[in-house]
CSV table of C-alpha atoms in Angstrom, one decimal:
chain,number,residue,atom,x,y,z
A,9,UNK,CA,18.5,-26.8,99.0
A,10,UNK,CA,20.6,-23.7,101.6
A,11,UNK,CA,19.0,-20.2,100.9
A,12,UNK,CA,20.7,-17.0,100.3
A,13,UNK,CA,22.4,-15.3,103.2
A,14,UNK,CA,21.5,-11.8,103.8
A,15,UNK,CA,24.0,-9.6,106.0
A,16,UNK,CA,22.1,-6.6,107.7
A,17,UNK,CA,24.0,-4.0,109.2
A,18,UNK,CA,23.2,-3.1,112.7
A,19,UNK,CA,24.1,0.2,113.6
A,20,UNK,CA,24.0,0.6,118.0
A,21,UNK,CA,22.4,4.1,119.6
A,22,UNK,CA,23.5,4.7,123.1
A,23,UNK,CA,20.1,4.6,124.2
A,24,UNK,CA,21.0,0.8,123.6
A,25,UNK,CA,23.0,0.3,126.0
A,26,UNK,CA,21.8,-0.6,129.7
A,27,UNK,CA,23.4,-0.6,133.1
A,28,UNK,CA,25.7,-2.8,132.6
A,29,UNK,CA,27.3,-0.8,130.1
A,30,UNK,CA,26.4,-3.4,127.4
A,31,UNK,CA,24.0,-3.7,124.5
A,32,UNK,CA,20.5,-4.6,126.4
A,33,UNK,CA,19.1,-7.9,125.7
A,34,UNK,CA,15.9,-6.7,124.6
A,35,UNK,CA,16.9,-4.6,121.9
A,36,UNK,CA,18.5,-8.1,120.1
A,37,UNK,CA,14.4,-9.1,119.4
A,38,UNK,CA,14.6,-5.3,117.3
A,39,UNK,CA,17.4,-6.1,115.7
A,40,UNK,CA,16.1,-9.6,114.3
A,41,UNK,CA,12.8,-8.3,113.1
A,42,UNK,CA,14.7,-5.6,110.8
A,43,UNK,CA,16.8,-7.6,109.8
A,44,UNK,CA,14.4,-10.4,108.5
A,45,UNK,CA,12.3,-7.5,107.4
A,46,UNK,CA,14.5,-6.5,105.6
A,47,UNK,CA,16.0,-10.1,104.0
A,48,UNK,CA,12.2,-10.2,102.9
A,49,UNK,CA,12.7,-7.1,100.7
A,50,UNK,CA,15.7,-8.1,99.1
A,51,UNK,CA,14.6,-11.5,98.1
A,52,UNK,CA,10.5,-10.8,97.4
A,53,UNK,CA,8.9,-8.4,94.3
A,54,UNK,CA,7.9,-5.4,95.2
A,55,UNK,CA,4.3,-6.6,94.6
A,56,UNK,CA,4.7,-9.5,97.1
A,57,UNK,CA,6.4,-7.3,99.9
A,58,UNK,CA,3.3,-4.9,99.3
A,59,UNK,CA,0.8,-7.9,99.5
A,60,UNK,CA,1.8,-9.6,102.2
A,61,UNK,CA,3.3,-8.7,106.1
A,62,UNK,CA,5.2,-10.8,108.9
A,63,UNK,CA,4.7,-10.8,112.4
A,64,UNK,CA,7.1,-13.0,114.6
A,65,UNK,CA,5.7,-15.9,116.6
A,66,UNK,CA,8.6,-17.4,118.1
A,67,UNK,CA,12.4,-16.3,119.5
A,68,UNK,CA,14.9,-17.6,121.0
A,69,UNK,CA,17.9,-16.4,121.3
A,70,UNK,CA,21.1,-17.4,122.6
A,71,UNK,CA,23.5,-14.6,123.9
A,72,UNK,CA,27.1,-15.9,123.2
A,73,UNK,CA,29.2,-12.2,124.2
A,74,UNK,CA,28.0,-8.7,124.9
A,75,UNK,CA,27.9,-5.7,122.2
A,76,UNK,CA,28.6,-2.1,122.6
A,77,UNK,CA,28.8,1.2,122.2
A,78,UNK,CA,30.9,1.4,119.4
A,79,UNK,CA,31.0,-2.2,117.3
A,80,UNK,CA,30.5,-2.7,114.1
A,81,UNK,CA,27.7,-5.5,113.8
A,82,UNK,CA,25.7,-7.4,111.7
A,83,UNK,CA,23.2,-9.7,111.6
A,84,UNK,CA,23.7,-12.8,108.9
A,85,UNK,CA,19.8,-13.6,108.3
A,86,UNK,CA,18.9,-17.6,106.7
A,87,UNK,CA,15.4,-18.6,105.7
A,88,UNK,CA,15.9,-22.5,106.7
A,89,UNK,CA,12.5,-23.4,105.5
A,90,UNK,CA,8.8,-22.4,104.9
A,91,UNK,CA,6.0,-24.5,105.8
A,92,UNK,CA,2.6,-23.0,104.8
A,93,UNK,CA,2.2,-19.4,106.3
A,94,UNK,CA,5.1,-20.4,108.8
A,95,UNK,CA,9.0,-19.0,108.0
A,96,UNK,CA,11.7,-20.2,109.8
A,97,UNK,CA,14.4,-18.8,110.6
A,98,UNK,CA,17.9,-18.4,111.6
A,99,UNK,CA,19.6,-15.1,112.3
A,100,UNK,CA,23.1,-14.6,114.0
A,101,UNK,CA,24.2,-11.8,115.4
A,102,UNK,CA,28.6,-11.1,114.5
A,103,UNK,CA,31.5,-8.6,115.6
A,104,UNK,CA,33.7,-9.1,112.9
A,105,UNK,CA,34.0,-13.5,113.9
A,106,UNK,CA,32.6,-13.3,117.0
A,107,UNK,CA,29.0,-14.2,117.5
A,108,UNK,CA,27.2,-12.0,120.1
A,109,UNK,CA,24.0,-14.5,119.7
A,110,UNK,CA,21.9,-16.9,117.9
A,111,UNK,CA,18.7,-16.7,117.2
A,112,UNK,CA,16.0,-19.5,115.5
A,113,UNK,CA,13.2,-17.8,114.9
A,114,UNK,CA,9.4,-18.5,112.9
A,115,UNK,CA,7.2,-16.3,111.4
A,116,UNK,CA,3.5,-16.0,109.8
A,117,UNK,CA,3.4,-14.2,106.8
A,118,UNK,CA,0.0,-12.1,106.8
A,119,UNK,CA,-2.5,-11.0,103.6
A,120,UNK,CA,-1.5,-7.6,104.2
A,121,UNK,CA,-5.6,-6.4,103.3
A,122,UNK,CA,-7.1,-9.3,105.3
A,123,UNK,CA,-4.8,-9.7,107.5
A,124,UNK,CA,-5.3,-13.1,107.9
A,125,UNK,CA,-2.3,-15.7,107.3
A,126,UNK,CA,-1.8,-17.3,103.7
A,127,UNK,CA,1.6,-18.9,102.1
A,128,UNK,CA,3.9,-17.3,99.8
A,129,UNK,CA,3.5,-19.2,95.9
A,130,UNK,CA,6.4,-21.1,95.4
A,131,UNK,CA,7.5,-19.1,92.4
A,132,UNK,CA,8.1,-16.0,95.5
A,133,UNK,CA,9.7,-19.2,97.6
A,134,UNK,CA,12.6,-20.2,95.3
A,135,UNK,CA,13.7,-16.9,95.1
A,136,UNK,CA,15.1,-17.5,98.7
A,137,UNK,CA,16.7,-20.3,98.0
A,138,UNK,CA,18.7,-18.9,94.8
A,139,UNK,CA,16.3,-20.1,92.1
A,140,UNK,CA,13.3,-17.9,89.9
A,141,UNK,CA,10.7,-21.6,89.7
């Protein structure tokens, strides 16, 4: 079953530009985090958003092309699978049809009160894959 993709607009700031005149690679991590959290907030019920936090465990980034200050950039986020308290995401960062970067990341769901890893209920996970049950 395929997940529902989420498109997240990215605003490039002057402070994102490095000495080479393009976006510094470190900014891509911030973009991925913002995009994944926005994806969670879009599809999860509000009570689940309040009760759960996400922390990144691993990012693997393949940089394809540089981004520049005036570029219109979008991050397309896909939840690939959920296993226990872990979620595995694929994020493609694009300028139009051009792929700027591909990111595979894993995240841990944390209970907002205990700050301990926690599993998501199946009905919440189903929301990301186009089903409410």
